[in-house]
Amino acid sequence: MTEVATPSITESSKQDRGAPVVRIRDLHKSFGDLEVLRGVDMEVEKGEVVVILGPSGSGKSTLLRCVNKLEEPTAGEVWFEDVMVNDPKTNINEVRERIGMVFQSFNLFPHLTAKGNVMLAQRKVLKRSKEEAERIAIEQLTRVGLDDKIEYFPSQLSGGQQQRVAIARALAMDPHVMLFDEVTSALDPELVRGVLEVMRALVEAGMTMLVVTHEIGFAREAADRVVFMDGGVIVEEGTPEDVFDRPRSERTQDFLGHIR
Amino acid sequence: MEVFLEWWESNPITHLFLSPTIMMQAFPVILRAFPVSLFFGLGSFILGIPLGLALAFMKMARTRFARLPATIYVDVIRGTPLFLQILLVFFGLPLFPFWKSMIQANPWMNQAAIFGISWSAYLRGFLILSLNCAAYLCEIFRAGIQSISRGQMEAARSLGMTTPKAMAFVIIPQTVRRILPTMMSEFILLFKDTALLAAVGITEMVLRAREVAAARFNPSAYVLAAVFYLMVTIPLGRVVANLEAKLAISEGRGGPPRPPVDTETETTIDPDHPAPLPERARA
Ligand SMILES: Nc1ncnc2c1ncn2[C@@H]1O[C@H](COP(=O)(O)OP(=O)(O)OP(=O)(O)O)[C@@H](O)[C@H]1O
Ligand SMILES: [Mg+2]
């Protein structure tokens, strides 16, 4: 993980957690006339957990999707380790192998079992042998608490179980960072806990994570840093205590008042 | 028994349409033509699949240069009668210089081959039927692929799969499952449409039935030919209905988990996964 020389702004704030994994510089993204991101700067260090908060339409999903180029930035730079993600010369598939993404709507492959879902990209992208892919699939499905559902199809699983399969599917690729986009928003309340437990275990294991969520409880205990976005820019960021207990911006106070 | 048979043959309705003597006579004739109809139907359908897939991808392409010719092709084929297309190809193609020189160089092409049909007739028959079928399949494929949610492609790409890999392992397997009933309906239509080849002298079932009917001045042979068509279309139609019902049931999510279906490979298709019914290409 060699680093391109860029001034690090977080040297003092973290006790040597490692090099930045994701760096975003002056990121702009427009859909036609609609400017969704208007200059976002962000850095996520190795092992860091960053939670992004903000009202609907503030550009949280768009920001996350720019990290693995599911959306193409209009201007600015997105770096993953030592490669510029939005450089047209970059092989985006190699970058995406190392960036795990979990979606609000699970997006499991319905024609494959839980195990098949976790195996597919291991086989077709990482070219792992069938035996190895299978072993890792079982290992990851066990890790998310689904060792008894390995041969089940997505349609036979609850939403919470499906989402945990999706997490296992991403983890099997040995990602260097995980992106979570409101992964519990589509779940019935009683199913949210299981997914959050898996995410907490990931935090414990030192995974680098960029998490969009409305789960304030999770943000409080798991986040190293909370970022509040509104209108396509970062309005405020800091430790969970800073942002939740002493919000400086009026917009943050407003938003927190609404979701509490 | 004798009396019954006599009555049967003297009654105008049963005699005209269900005469056992004529049917017995026509049976071996139509039976021999049955493989011809099936051959043209099945062969053209199989040839039409890659063609239709290529057209579907052209129609979904980003550049207009790919979209436009495919759109025009599909519109023209689907907007004109197949009968007319058959006449055009059978009588039009032989007038082209390249066709004439091809036949001159290969005189055997005009000689009778399997089932007494010439190679040049086979060539033209398969050509027009598969070209026609491809246009309908194109729309079935396109609608099927586009019915798979965007999230499927995004999930596959976010795992590092290239677009072709995502197509091959994620999108197409789901599409196939979804469009299988519609494709089979399309085959039934094509199989019945092979009867139009009678007009250009291809000795399939209807032409053979007509020969018997004309010779005996009795249409019972047509009824027998109809039975032959039904032997294929009714069972296939049942399969289509069953597949559709299965898809409709599996559309419902949740509920108690059903016992898992065993699979060894990633490409195995689960008979129980939820999928909306495909758009019908032709009513
Ligand atoms: N593909 C697209 N085409 C056009 N507009 C889009 C597209 N994707 C997002 N937008 C618009 O961009 C804005 C920001 O969307 P985004 O999904 O990033 O917001 P969000 O902060 O994730 O909101 P939410 O909390 O509702 O998920 C919205 O106004 C949305 O309508
Ligand atoms: Mg969003």
Coordinates of N, CA, C and O in Angstrom, one line a residue, chain B residues 7 97 161 179 262 273:
Chain B
W7 N -73.1 -46.4 -41.4 CA -73.8 -45.2 -41.0 C -72.8 -44.0 -41.0 O -73.1 -42.9 -41.5
P97 N -28.4 -12.3 -59.0 CA -27.2 -12.9 -59.7 C -26.4 -13.8 -58.8 O -26.0 -14.9 -59.2
M161 N -17.1 -7.5 -11.3 CA -17.4 -8.2 -12.6 C -17.4 -7.2 -13.7 O -18.0 -6.1 -13.6
I179 N -38.2 -15.6 -19.3 CA -38.8 -15.6 -20.6 C -39.1 -16.9 -21.2 O -39.6 -17.0 -22.3
D262 N -31.2 -28.5 -3.8 CA -29.8 -28.7 -3.9 C -29.2 -28.2 -5.2 O -29.7 -28.4 -6.2
H273 N -37.5 -19.2 -7.4 CA -37.2 -17.8 -7.0 C -38.2 -16.8 -7.5 O -38.9 -17.1 -8.5

